Tab-separated table of N, CA, C and O in Angstrom:
chain	number	residue	atom	x	y	z
A	1	MET	N	96.509	167.912	132.056
A	1	MET	CA	95.406	167.876	131.109
A	1	MET	C	94.664	166.554	131.275
A	1	MET	O	95.269	165.498	131.341
A	2	ARG	N	93.356	166.633	131.311
A	2	ARG	CA	92.515	165.427	131.379
A	2	ARG	C	91.842	165.237	130.032
A	2	ARG	O	91.334	166.182	129.450
A	3	PHE	N	91.852	164.018	129.551
A	3	PHE	CA	91.244	163.692	128.269
A	3	PHE	C	89.905	163.009	128.476
A	3	PHE	O	89.797	162.101	129.300
A	4	ALA	N	88.909	163.418	127.736
A	4	ALA	CA	87.632	162.701	127.730
A	4	ALA	C	87.739	161.472	126.840
A	4	ALA	O	87.170	160.429	127.129
A	5	LYS	N	88.493	161.605	125.748
A	5	LYS	CA	88.734	160.506	124.810
A	5	LYS	C	90.104	160.697	124.200
A	5	LYS	O	90.664	161.789	124.243
A	6	LEU	N	90.621	159.642	123.595
A	6	LEU	CA	91.900	159.690	122.920
A	6	LEU	C	91.688	159.257	121.487
A	6	LEU	O	90.953	158.298	121.222
A	7	GLY	N	92.304	159.952	120.557
A	7	GLY	CA	92.143	159.604	119.155
A	7	GLY	C	93.446	159.698	118.398
A	7	GLY	O	94.347	160.432	118.765
A	8	THR	N	93.515	158.920	117.346
A	8	THR	CA	94.625	158.953	116.409
A	8	THR	C	94.022	159.230	115.045
A	8	THR	O	93.095	158.534	114.630
A	9	ALA	N	94.521	160.234	114.352
A	9	ALA	CA	94.022	160.575	113.017
A	9	ALA	C	95.157	160.397	112.021
A	9	ALA	O	96.271	160.866	112.255
A	10	LEU	N	94.859	159.716	110.929
A	10	LEU	CA	95.853	159.431	109.910
A	10	LEU	C	95.361	159.899	108.550
A	10	LEU	O	94.180	159.753	108.232
A	11	LEU	N	96.264	160.442	107.760
A	11	LEU	CA	95.934	160.792	106.381
A	11	LEU	C	95.996	159.526	105.539
A	11	LEU	O	96.842	158.664	105.759
A	12	THR	N	95.100	159.426	104.571
A	12	THR	CA	95.062	158.270	103.687
A	12	THR	C	94.631	158.702	102.292
A	12	THR	O	93.908	159.691	102.145
A	13	ASP	N	95.066	157.948	101.309
A	13	ASP	CA	94.631	158.205	99.937
A	13	ASP	C	93.310	157.525	99.630
A	13	ASP	O	92.685	157.822	98.614
A	14	ASP	N	92.880	156.601	100.498
A	14	ASP	CA	91.650	155.843	100.266
A	14	ASP	C	90.980	155.563	101.611
A	14	ASP	O	91.300	154.575	102.278
A	15	VAL	N	90.083	156.444	102.007
A	15	VAL	CA	89.401	156.327	103.301
A	15	VAL	C	88.665	154.994	103.402
A	15	VAL	O	88.737	154.308	104.425
A	16	ALA	N	87.982	154.588	102.342
A	16	ALA	CA	87.217	153.335	102.373
A	16	ALA	C	88.133	152.135	102.550
A	16	ALA	O	87.814	151.214	103.312
A	17	ALA	N	89.288	152.112	101.883
A	17	ALA	CA	90.219	150.977	102.007
A	17	ALA	C	90.785	150.888	103.415
A	17	ALA	O	90.880	149.792	103.985
A	18	SER	N	91.161	152.026	103.991
A	18	SER	CA	91.673	152.015	105.360
A	18	SER	C	90.590	151.558	106.331
A	18	SER	O	90.845	150.749	107.225
A	19	THR	N	89.378	152.046	106.144
A	19	THR	CA	88.260	151.645	107.006
A	19	THR	C	88.029	150.141	106.920
A	19	THR	O	87.906	149.457	107.946
A	20	ARG	N	87.969	149.608	105.702
A	20	ARG	CA	87.757	148.151	105.520
A	20	ARG	C	88.863	147.340	106.177
A	20	ARG	O	88.606	146.316	106.811
A	21	PHE	N	90.104	147.773	106.026
A	21	PHE	CA	91.238	147.033	106.579
A	21	PHE	C	91.097	146.872	108.089
A	21	PHE	O	91.235	145.771	108.627
A	22	TYR	N	90.817	147.950	108.780
A	22	TYR	CA	90.735	147.898	110.243
A	22	TYR	C	89.449	147.223	110.727
A	22	TYR	O	89.444	146.600	111.784
A	23	THR	N	88.364	147.331	109.983
A	23	THR	CA	87.133	146.645	110.395
A	23	THR	C	87.231	145.151	110.090
A	23	THR	O	86.858	144.329	110.927
A	24	ASP	N	87.745	144.796	108.925
A	24	ASP	CA	87.826	143.387	108.533
A	24	ASP	C	88.853	142.595	109.324
A	24	ASP	O	88.640	141.418	109.616
A	25	HIS	N	89.969	143.213	109.671
A	25	HIS	CA	91.078	142.462	110.255
A	25	HIS	C	91.338	142.720	111.731
A	25	HIS	O	92.004	141.911	112.384
A	26	PHE	N	90.831	143.816	112.272
A	26	PHE	CA	91.129	144.151	113.657
A	26	PHE	C	89.898	144.429	114.511
A	26	PHE	O	90.023	144.790	115.671
A	27	GLY	N	88.706	144.273	113.951
A	27	GLY	CA	87.483	144.370	114.739
A	27	GLY	C	86.987	145.769	115.045
A	27	GLY	O	86.088	145.937	115.875
A	28	PHE	N	87.540	146.797	114.391
A	28	PHE	CA	87.032	148.149	114.598
A	28	PHE	C	85.660	148.283	113.949
A	28	PHE	O	85.310	147.526	113.043
A	29	ARG	N	84.894	149.256	114.420
A	29	ARG	CA	83.567	149.528	113.863
A	29	ARG	C	83.476	150.999	113.484
A	29	ARG	O	83.888	151.869	114.242
A	30	PRO	N	82.912	151.274	112.309
A	30	PRO	CA	82.765	152.672	111.899
A	30	PRO	C	81.736	153.402	112.771
A	30	PRO	O	80.679	152.858	113.072
A	31	VAL	N	82.077	154.611	113.166
A	31	VAL	CA	81.160	155.493	113.875
A	31	VAL	C	80.667	156.563	112.908
A	31	VAL	O	79.497	156.922	112.924
A	32	VAL	N	81.584	157.044	112.072
A	32	VAL	CA	81.269	158.025	111.035
A	32	VAL	C	81.948	157.558	109.754
A	32	VAL	O	83.123	157.187	109.787
A	33	GLU	N	81.220	157.579	108.635
A	33	GLU	CA	81.808	157.244	107.334
A	33	GLU	C	81.352	158.263	106.305
A	33	GLU	O	80.176	158.326	105.966
A	34	LEU	N	82.289	159.073	105.856
A	34	LEU	CA	82.069	160.021	104.777
A	34	LEU	C	83.050	159.672	103.669
A	34	LEU	O	83.974	158.892	103.883
A	35	ASP	N	82.904	160.264	102.510
A	35	ASP	CA	83.856	159.948	101.438
A	35	ASP	C	85.253	160.488	101.734
A	35	ASP	O	86.245	159.956	101.252
A	36	TRP	N	85.374	161.503	102.579
A	36	TRP	CA	86.674	162.104	102.886
A	36	TRP	C	87.140	161.861	104.323
A	36	TRP	O	88.266	162.198	104.684
A	37	TYR	N	86.305	161.238	105.157
A	37	TYR	CA	86.619	161.070	106.578
A	37	TYR	C	85.892	159.855	107.132
A	37	TYR	O	84.740	159.577	106.772
A	38	ALA	N	86.573	159.139	108.021
A	38	ALA	CA	85.937	158.048	108.766
A	38	ALA	C	86.489	158.044	110.184
A	38	ALA	O	87.657	158.368	110.418
A	39	SER	N	85.629	157.692	111.126
A	39	SER	CA	86.032	157.540	112.511
A	39	SER	C	85.639	156.134	112.944
A	39	SER	O	84.489	155.718	112.771
A	40	LEU	N	86.609	155.412	113.511
A	40	LEU	CA	86.384	154.034	113.939
A	40	LEU	C	86.584	153.918	115.443
A	40	LEU	O	87.356	154.668	116.036
A	41	GLN	N	85.890	152.956	116.021
A	41	GLN	CA	86.089	152.599	117.421
A	41	GLN	C	86.222	151.085	117.496
A	41	GLN	O	85.699	150.367	116.653
A	42	HIS	N	86.885	150.630	118.538
A	42	HIS	CA	86.946	149.199	118.806
A	42	HIS	C	86.028	148.933	119.994
A	42	HIS	O	86.039	149.682	120.971
A	43	PRO	N	85.203	147.872	119.930
A	43	PRO	CA	84.257	147.629	121.017
A	43	PRO	C	84.921	147.441	122.384
A	43	PRO	O	84.308	147.733	123.407
A	44	GLN	N	86.170	147.006	122.408
A	44	GLN	CA	86.862	146.834	123.690
A	44	GLN	C	87.459	148.143	124.210
A	44	GLN	O	87.865	148.216	125.370
A	45	HIS	N	87.531	149.156	123.343
A	45	HIS	CA	88.154	150.433	123.715
A	45	HIS	C	87.344	151.597	123.160
A	45	HIS	O	87.814	152.344	122.299
A	46	PRO	N	86.130	151.783	123.648
A	46	PRO	CA	85.239	152.782	123.053
A	46	PRO	C	85.689	154.228	123.222
A	46	PRO	O	85.203	155.098	122.514
A	47	ASP	N	86.618	154.499	124.110
A	47	ASP	CA	87.078	155.872	124.283
A	47	ASP	C	88.280	156.217	123.421
A	47	ASP	O	88.840	157.296	123.525
A	48	HIS	N	88.699	155.295	122.564
A	48	HIS	CA	89.786	155.580	121.629
A	48	HIS	C	89.225	155.548	120.213
A	48	HIS	O	88.587	154.590	119.809
A	49	HIS	N	89.463	156.610	119.463
A	49	HIS	CA	89.014	156.692	118.074
A	49	HIS	C	90.207	156.570	117.144
A	49	HIS	O	91.268	157.121	117.408
A	50	LEU	N	90.021	155.857	116.057
A	50	LEU	CA	90.994	155.784	114.983
A	50	LEU	C	90.327	156.424	113.775
A	50	LEU	O	89.333	155.913	113.268
A	51	ASP	N	90.853	157.577	113.366
A	51	ASP	CA	90.223	158.368	112.315
A	51	ASP	C	91.093	158.401	111.065
A	51	ASP	O	92.323	158.342	111.147
A	52	PHE	N	90.444	158.535	109.920
A	52	PHE	CA	91.124	158.661	108.643
A	52	PHE	C	90.566	159.868	107.912
A	52	PHE	O	89.360	160.041	107.819
A	53	THR	N	91.473	160.696	107.405
A	53	THR	CA	91.098	161.857	106.612
A	53	THR	C	91.757	161.734	105.249
A	53	THR	O	92.936	161.365	105.162
A	54	LEU	N	91.005	162.023	104.220
A	54	LEU	CA	91.526	161.957	102.863
A	54	LEU	C	92.682	162.945	102.701
A	54	LEU	O	92.535	164.137	103.030
A	55	ARG	N	93.812	162.426	102.244
A	55	ARG	CA	94.984	163.277	102.028
A	55	ARG	C	94.604	164.412	101.079
A	55	ARG	O	93.970	164.195	100.055
A	56	GLY	N	94.960	165.631	101.451
A	56	GLY	CA	94.675	166.801	100.647
A	56	GLY	C	93.391	167.522	101.028
A	56	GLY	O	93.127	168.613	100.527
A	57	HIS	N	92.590	166.934	101.935
A	57	HIS	CA	91.312	167.555	102.279
A	57	HIS	C	91.510	168.821	103.103
A	57	HIS	O	92.396	168.919	103.949
A	58	GLU	N	90.648	169.782	102.863
A	58	GLU	CA	90.726	171.097	103.508
A	58	GLU	C	90.493	171.064	105.019
A	58	GLU	O	90.763	172.053	105.702
A	59	ALA	N	90.031	169.947	105.559
A	59	ALA	CA	89.827	169.861	107.005
A	59	ALA	C	91.153	169.907	107.768
A	59	ALA	O	91.179	170.241	108.952
A	60	MET	N	92.229	169.584	107.087
A	60	MET	CA	93.553	169.589	107.713
A	60	MET	C	94.262	170.907	107.415
A	60	MET	O	94.008	171.533	106.388
A	61	PRO	N	95.176	171.328	108.295
A	61	PRO	CA	95.946	172.535	108.017
A	61	PRO	C	96.682	172.401	106.681
A	61	PRO	O	97.155	171.321	106.323
A	62	GLU	N	96.777	173.476	105.958
A	62	GLU	CA	97.309	173.450	104.599
A	62	GLU	C	98.696	172.820	104.508
A	62	GLU	O	98.973	172.036	103.601
A	63	ASP	N	99.585	173.135	105.437
A	63	ASP	CA	100.946	172.604	105.350
A	63	ASP	C	101.057	171.153	105.807
A	63	ASP	O	102.107	170.540	105.723
A	64	PHE	N	99.952	170.570	106.273
A	64	PHE	CA	99.932	169.174	106.724
A	64	PHE	C	99.190	168.260	105.751
A	64	PHE	O	99.524	167.091	105.603
A	65	ARG	N	98.212	168.784	105.076
A	65	ARG	CA	97.231	167.955	104.366
A	65	ARG	C	97.759	167.080	103.251
A	65	ARG	O	97.094	166.128	102.878
A	66	THR	N	98.934	167.349	102.721
A	66	THR	CA	99.446	166.511	101.629
A	66	THR	C	100.610	165.627	102.069
A	66	THR	O	101.208	164.935	101.242
A	67	GLN	N	100.931	165.618	103.345
A	67	GLN	CA	102.040	164.794	103.819
A	67	GLN	C	101.720	163.310	103.678
A	67	GLN	O	100.579	162.885	103.835
A	68	LYS	N	102.743	162.529	103.413
A	68	LYS	CA	102.605	161.070	103.393
A	68	LYS	C	102.535	160.572	104.829
A	68	LYS	O	103.187	161.125	105.721
A	69	THR	N	101.748	159.547	105.042
A	69	THR	CA	101.685	158.929	106.365
A	69	THR	C	102.911	158.043	106.504
A	69	THR	O	103.136	157.143	105.703
A	70	GLY	N	103.717	158.301	107.492
A	70	GLY	CA	104.929	157.524	107.696
A	70	GLY	C	105.455	157.713	109.097
A	70	GLY	O	105.123	158.677	109.778
A	71	GLY	N	106.261	156.783	109.525
A	71	GLY	CA	106.822	156.873	110.869
A	71	GLY	C	105.797	156.652	111.956
A	71	GLY	O	106.012	157.033	113.096
A	72	VAL	N	104.662	156.022	111.601
A	72	VAL	CA	103.602	155.769	112.575
A	72	VAL	C	103.487	154.272	112.790
A	72	VAL	O	103.415	153.498	111.829
A	73	LEU	N	103.485	153.869	114.033
A	73	LEU	CA	103.287	152.476	114.394
A	73	LEU	C	102.146	152.393	115.382
A	73	LEU	O	102.141	153.105	116.386
A	74	LEU	N	101.165	151.565	115.080
A	74	LEU	CA	100.083	151.282	116.022
A	74	LEU	C	100.344	149.914	116.624
A	74	LEU	O	100.627	148.957	115.888
A	75	GLY	N	100.254	149.802	117.920
A	75	GLY	CA	100.480	148.528	118.595
A	75	GLY	C	99.196	147.982	119.180
A	75	GLY	O	98.437	148.714	119.815
A	76	PHE	N	98.963	146.693	118.936
A	76	PHE	CA	97.794	146.007	119.474
A	76	PHE	C	98.277	144.826	120.304
A	76	PHE	O	98.876	143.881	119.775
A	77	LEU	N	98.028	144.864	121.606
A	77	LEU	CA	98.411	143.796	122.516
A	77	LEU	C	97.339	142.712	122.490
A	77	LEU	O	96.153	143.004	122.679
A	78	VAL	N	97.754	141.465	122.238
A	78	VAL	CA	96.838	140.339	122.115
A	78	VAL	C	97.289	139.201	123.023
A	78	VAL	O	98.399	139.223	123.565
A	79	GLU	N	96.443	138.190	123.148
A	79	GLU	CA	96.796	137.036	123.968
A	79	GLU	C	97.709	136.061	123.236
A	79	GLU	O	98.537	135.399	123.856
A	80	ASP	N	97.556	135.920	121.907
A	80	ASP	CA	98.316	134.925	121.149
A	80	ASP	C	98.723	135.510	119.796
A	80	ASP	O	97.977	135.433	118.820
A	81	ALA	N	99.913	136.088	119.753
A	81	ALA	CA	100.378	136.750	118.529
A	81	ALA	C	100.542	135.763	117.374
A	81	ALA	O	100.223	136.091	116.229
A	82	ALA	N	101.018	134.563	117.651
A	82	ALA	CA	101.210	133.576	116.581
A	82	ALA	C	99.878	133.204	115.936
A	82	ALA	O	99.778	133.089	114.708
A	83	ALA	N	98.843	133.030	116.737
A	83	ALA	CA	97.516	132.697	116.197
A	83	ALA	C	96.962	133.863	115.388
A	83	ALA	O	96.345	133.654	114.330
A	84	GLU	N	97.181	135.091	115.849
A	84	GLU	CA	96.698	136.264	115.116
A	84	GLU	C	97.437	136.406	113.780
A	84	GLU	O	96.830	136.747	112.766
A	85	GLU	N	98.748	136.137	113.780
A	85	GLU	CA	99.490	136.207	112.528
A	85	GLU	C	98.949	135.171	111.542
A	85	GLU	O	98.726	135.477	110.372
A	86	ALA	N	98.716	133.952	112.014
A	86	ALA	CA	98.196	132.895	111.137
A	86	ALA	C	96.839	133.289	110.569
A	86	ALA	O	96.568	133.080	109.376
A	87	ALA	N	95.969	133.864	111.395
A	87	ALA	CA	94.636	134.268	110.931
A	87	ALA	C	94.731	135.362	109.870
A	87	ALA	O	94.028	135.319	108.854
A	88	LEU	N	95.590	136.350	110.085
A	88	LEU	CA	95.754	137.421	109.098
A	88	LEU	C	96.384	136.896	107.812
A	88	LEU	O	95.984	137.268	106.715
A	89	ARG	N	97.354	136.012	107.947
A	89	ARG	CA	97.990	135.402	106.771
A	89	ARG	C	96.958	134.631	105.958
A	89	ARG	O	96.927	134.705	104.727
A	90	ASP	N	96.079	133.890	106.661
A	90	ASP	CA	95.017	133.130	105.987
A	90	ASP	C	94.057	134.038	105.228
A	90	ASP	O	93.466	133.632	104.230
A	91	LYS	N	93.887	135.273	105.712
A	91	LYS	CA	93.010	136.242	105.043
A	91	LYS	C	93.729	136.985	103.923
A	91	LYS	O	93.151	137.863	103.284
A	92	GLY	N	95.003	136.667	103.704
A	92	GLY	CA	95.751	137.306	102.627
A	92	GLY	C	96.411	138.619	102.992
A	92	GLY	O	96.871	139.345	102.111
A	93	VAL	N	96.454	138.949	104.273
A	93	VAL	CA	97.117	140.188	104.686
A	93	VAL	C	98.626	139.974	104.605
A	93	VAL	O	99.154	139.032	105.207
A	94	PRO	N	99.328	140.817	103.848
A	94	PRO	CA	100.788	140.648	103.758
A	94	PRO	C	101.457	140.956	105.104
A	94	PRO	O	101.171	141.980	105.726
A	95	ILE	N	102.321	140.074	105.507
A	95	ILE	CA	103.031	140.225	106.774
A	95	ILE	C	104.341	140.977	106.499
A	95	ILE	O	105.160	140.543	105.689
A	96	ALA	N	104.528	142.113	107.160
A	96	ALA	CA	105.738	142.919	106.973
A	96	ALA	C	106.942	142.284	107.663
A	96	ALA	O	108.050	142.325	107.143
A	97	ALA	N	106.732	141.726	108.831
A	97	ALA	CA	107.770	141.010	109.579
A	97	ALA	C	107.079	139.873	110.320
A	97	ALA	O	106.092	140.105	111.016
A	98	PRO	N	107.564	138.642	110.143
A	98	PRO	CA	106.886	137.492	110.744
A	98	PRO	C	106.997	137.471	112.262
A	98	PRO	O	107.805	138.200	112.856
A	99	VAL	N	106.194	136.624	112.860
A	99	VAL	CA	106.189	136.508	114.317
A	99	VAL	C	107.583	136.094	114.800
A	99	VAL	O	108.265	135.292	114.162
A	100	ARG	N	107.991	136.743	115.870
A	100	ARG	CA	109.297	136.472	116.445
A	100	ARG	C	109.250	136.757	117.937
A	100	ARG	O	108.446	137.566	118.397
A	101	ASP	N	110.102	136.085	118.669
A	101	ASP	CA	110.227	136.317	120.101
A	101	ASP	C	111.398	137.241	120.359
A	101	ASP	O	112.502	137.023	119.845
A	102	GLU	N	111.147	138.291	121.127
A	102	GLU	CA	112.183	139.252	121.475
A	102	GLU	C	112.678	138.952	122.889
A	102	GLU	O	111.880	138.592	123.764
A	103	PRO	N	113.962	139.103	123.127
A	103	PRO	CA	114.510	138.744	124.438
A	103	PRO	C	113.964	139.590	125.583
A	103	PRO	O	114.002	139.176	126.742
A	104	TRP	N	113.439	140.773	125.282
A	104	TRP	CA	112.922	141.649	126.339
A	104	TRP	C	111.500	141.299	126.761
A	104	TRP	O	110.924	141.965	127.600
A	105	GLY	N	110.912	140.254	126.155
A	105	GLY	CA	109.622	139.770	126.642
A	105	GLY	C	108.436	140.073	125.751
A	105	GLY	O	107.337	140.322	126.246
A	106	GLN	N	108.655	140.032	124.450
A	106	GLN	CA	107.551	140.236	123.503
A	106	GLN	C	107.603	139.176	122.406
A	106	GLN	O	108.685	138.831	121.928
A	107	ARG	N	106.442	138.684	122.045
A	107	ARG	CA	106.261	137.902	120.813
A	107	ARG	C	105.457	138.819	119.909
A	107	ARG	O	104.379	139.275	120.283
A	108	ARG	N	105.985	139.124	118.711
A	108	ARG	CA	105.335	140.137	117.894
A	108	ARG	C	105.534	139.887	116.406
A	108	ARG	O	106.425	139.154	116.002
A	109	PHE	N	104.670	140.537	115.620
A	109	PHE	CA	104.809	140.561	114.166
A	109	PHE	C	104.244	141.882	113.676
A	109	PHE	O	103.617	142.620	114.436
A	110	ASN	N	104.491	142.189	112.396
A	110	ASN	CA	104.055	143.469	111.836
A	110	ASN	C	103.352	143.271	110.510
A	110	ASN	O	103.703	142.378	109.741
A	111	VAL	N	102.381	144.141	110.251
A	111	VAL	CA	101.711	144.231	108.956
A	111	VAL	C	101.639	145.711	108.573
A	111	VAL	O	101.664	146.591	109.437
A	112	TRP	N	101.553	145.964	107.264
A	112	TRP	CA	101.362	147.328	106.764
A	112	TRP	C	99.881	147.568	106.515
A	112	TRP	O	99.206	146.725	105.935
A	113	ALA	N	99.383	148.708	106.932
A	113	ALA	CA	98.017	149.119	106.640
A	113	ALA	C	98.013	149.923	105.339
A	113	ALA	O	99.052	150.437	104.920
A	114	PRO	N	96.859	150.039	104.692
A	114	PRO	CA	96.796	150.712	103.385
A	114	PRO	C	97.315	152.144	103.366
A	114	PRO	O	97.837	152.591	102.347
A	115	GLU	N	97.190	152.862	104.462
A	115	GLU	CA	97.611	154.274	104.468
A	115	GLU	C	99.091	154.441	104.788
A	115	GLU	O	99.594	155.557	104.842
A	116	GLY	N	99.814	153.348	105.020
A	116	GLY	CA	101.243	153.426	105.277
A	116	GLY	C	101.624	153.293	106.736
A	116	GLY	O	102.789	153.479	107.097
A	117	THR	N	100.671	152.969	107.587
A	117	THR	CA	100.932	152.760	109.002
A	117	THR	C	101.455	151.353	109.217
A	117	THR	O	100.939	150.396	108.633
A	118	LEU	N	102.461	151.210	110.049
A	118	LEU	CA	102.949	149.894	110.435
A	118	LEU	C	102.180	149.466	111.685
A	118	LEU	O	102.054	150.238	112.635
A	119	ILE	N	101.647	148.263	111.659
A	119	ILE	CA	100.913	147.737	112.809
A	119	ILE	C	101.738	146.640	113.446
A	119	ILE	O	102.218	145.728	112.768
A	120	GLU	N	101.912	146.759	114.738
A	120	GLU	CA	102.601	145.737	115.514
A	120	GLU	C	101.562	145.010	116.353
A	120	GLU	O	100.818	145.643	117.103
A	121	VAL	N	101.508	143.709	116.195
A	121	VAL	CA	100.632	142.877	117.011
A	121	VAL	C	101.555	142.102	117.945
A	121	VAL	O	102.479	141.419	117.490
A	122	LEU	N	101.330	142.234	119.238
A	122	LEU	CA	102.265	141.639	120.182
A	122	LEU	C	101.573	141.047	121.391
A	122	LEU	O	100.443	141.405	121.715
A	123	GLN	N	102.279	140.126	122.011
A	123	GLN	CA	101.869	139.584	123.296
A	123	GLN	C	103.078	139.643	124.211
A	123	GLN	O	104.224	139.660	123.742
A	124	THR	N	102.826	139.695	125.495
A	124	THR	CA	103.935	139.675	126.439
A	124	THR	C	104.273	138.220	126.752
A	124	THR	O	103.383	137.366	126.879
A	125	ILE	N	105.562	137.955	126.824
A	125	ILE	CA	106.085	136.640	127.199
A	125	ILE	C	107.178	136.878	128.234
A	125	ILE	O	107.576	138.027	128.474
A	126	ASP	N	107.674	135.817	128.817
A	126	ASP	CA	108.756	135.967	129.787
A	126	ASP	C	110.024	136.431	129.077
A	126	ASP	O	110.392	135.873	128.035
A	127	PRO	N	110.704	137.424	129.635
A	127	PRO	CA	111.961	137.855	129.033
A	127	PRO	C	113.041	136.781	129.207
A	127	PRO	O	112.983	135.975	130.132
A	128	ASP	N	114.016	136.815	128.313
A	128	ASP	CA	115.148	135.886	128.377
A	128	ASP	C	116.020	136.259	129.582
A	128	ASP	O	116.490	137.402	129.680
A	129	PRO	N	116.243	135.323	130.507
A	129	PRO	CA	117.045	135.640	131.703
A	129	PRO	C	118.452	136.127	131.367
A	129	PRO	O	118.990	137.011	132.052
A	130	GLU	N	119.058	135.583	130.319
A	130	GLU	CA	120.398	136.025	129.929
A	130	GLU	C	120.377	137.468	129.423
A	130	GLU	O	121.290	138.247	129.679
A	131	TRP	N	119.320	137.818	128.700
A	131	TRP	CA	119.183	139.189	128.211
A	131	TRP	C	119.029	140.146	129.396
A	131	TRP	O	119.655	141.207	129.429
A	132	LEU	N	118.167	139.771	130.346
A	132	LEU	CA	117.975	140.604	131.542
A	132	LEU	C	119.294	140.805	132.277
A	132	LEU	O	119.628	141.917	132.693
A	133	LYS	N	120.051	139.716	132.428
A	133	LYS	CA	121.338	139.785	133.128
A	133	LYS	C	122.286	140.739	132.398
A	133	LYS	O	122.961	141.557	133.018
A	134	ALA	N	122.332	140.643	131.067
A	134	ALA	CA	123.196	141.515	130.268
A	134	ALA	C	122.790	142.976	130.379
A	134	ALA	O	123.621	143.874	130.203
A	135	GLN	N	121.534	143.235	130.683
A	135	GLN	CA	121.040	144.600	130.843
A	135	GLN	C	121.252	145.115	132.271
A	135	GLN	O	120.901	146.261	132.581
A	136	GLY	N	121.728	144.254	133.129
A	136	GLY	CA	121.922	144.637	134.526
A	136	GLY	C	120.624	144.608	135.311
A	136	GLY	O	120.506	145.266	136.343
A	137	LEU	N	119.668	143.840	134.827
A	137	LEU	CA	118.362	143.763	135.498
A	137	LEU	C	118.213	142.474	136.283
A	137	LEU	O	118.732	141.469	135.992
């Protein structure tokens, strides 16, 4: 299968709040904004859409439309995770898990989005040689 574009759609109780969160803190831009639906794009990734649909709206299949958003993690790869965490903290965004270095080669932190999505902001770093050795790598 070939994709012309890739999109992620999430149910939310507040389309405007989710839209503001991603535009204010992650640089997304609205393409479509309705009271029950919004579609966002990031200028660096115009072929990926991040969409929000009001929970309970008839646009979704009946057995799906009232589900809570959960078990979803969006990952954003950045150049400096520590600087991004500090900037978000300065803006009052609650940090779900502070910046930390993982032995497999990631510096990362997490924040919760209004609709219940966990966001991981990460950068690649050199993996710990002892960890690699323990993995047989």
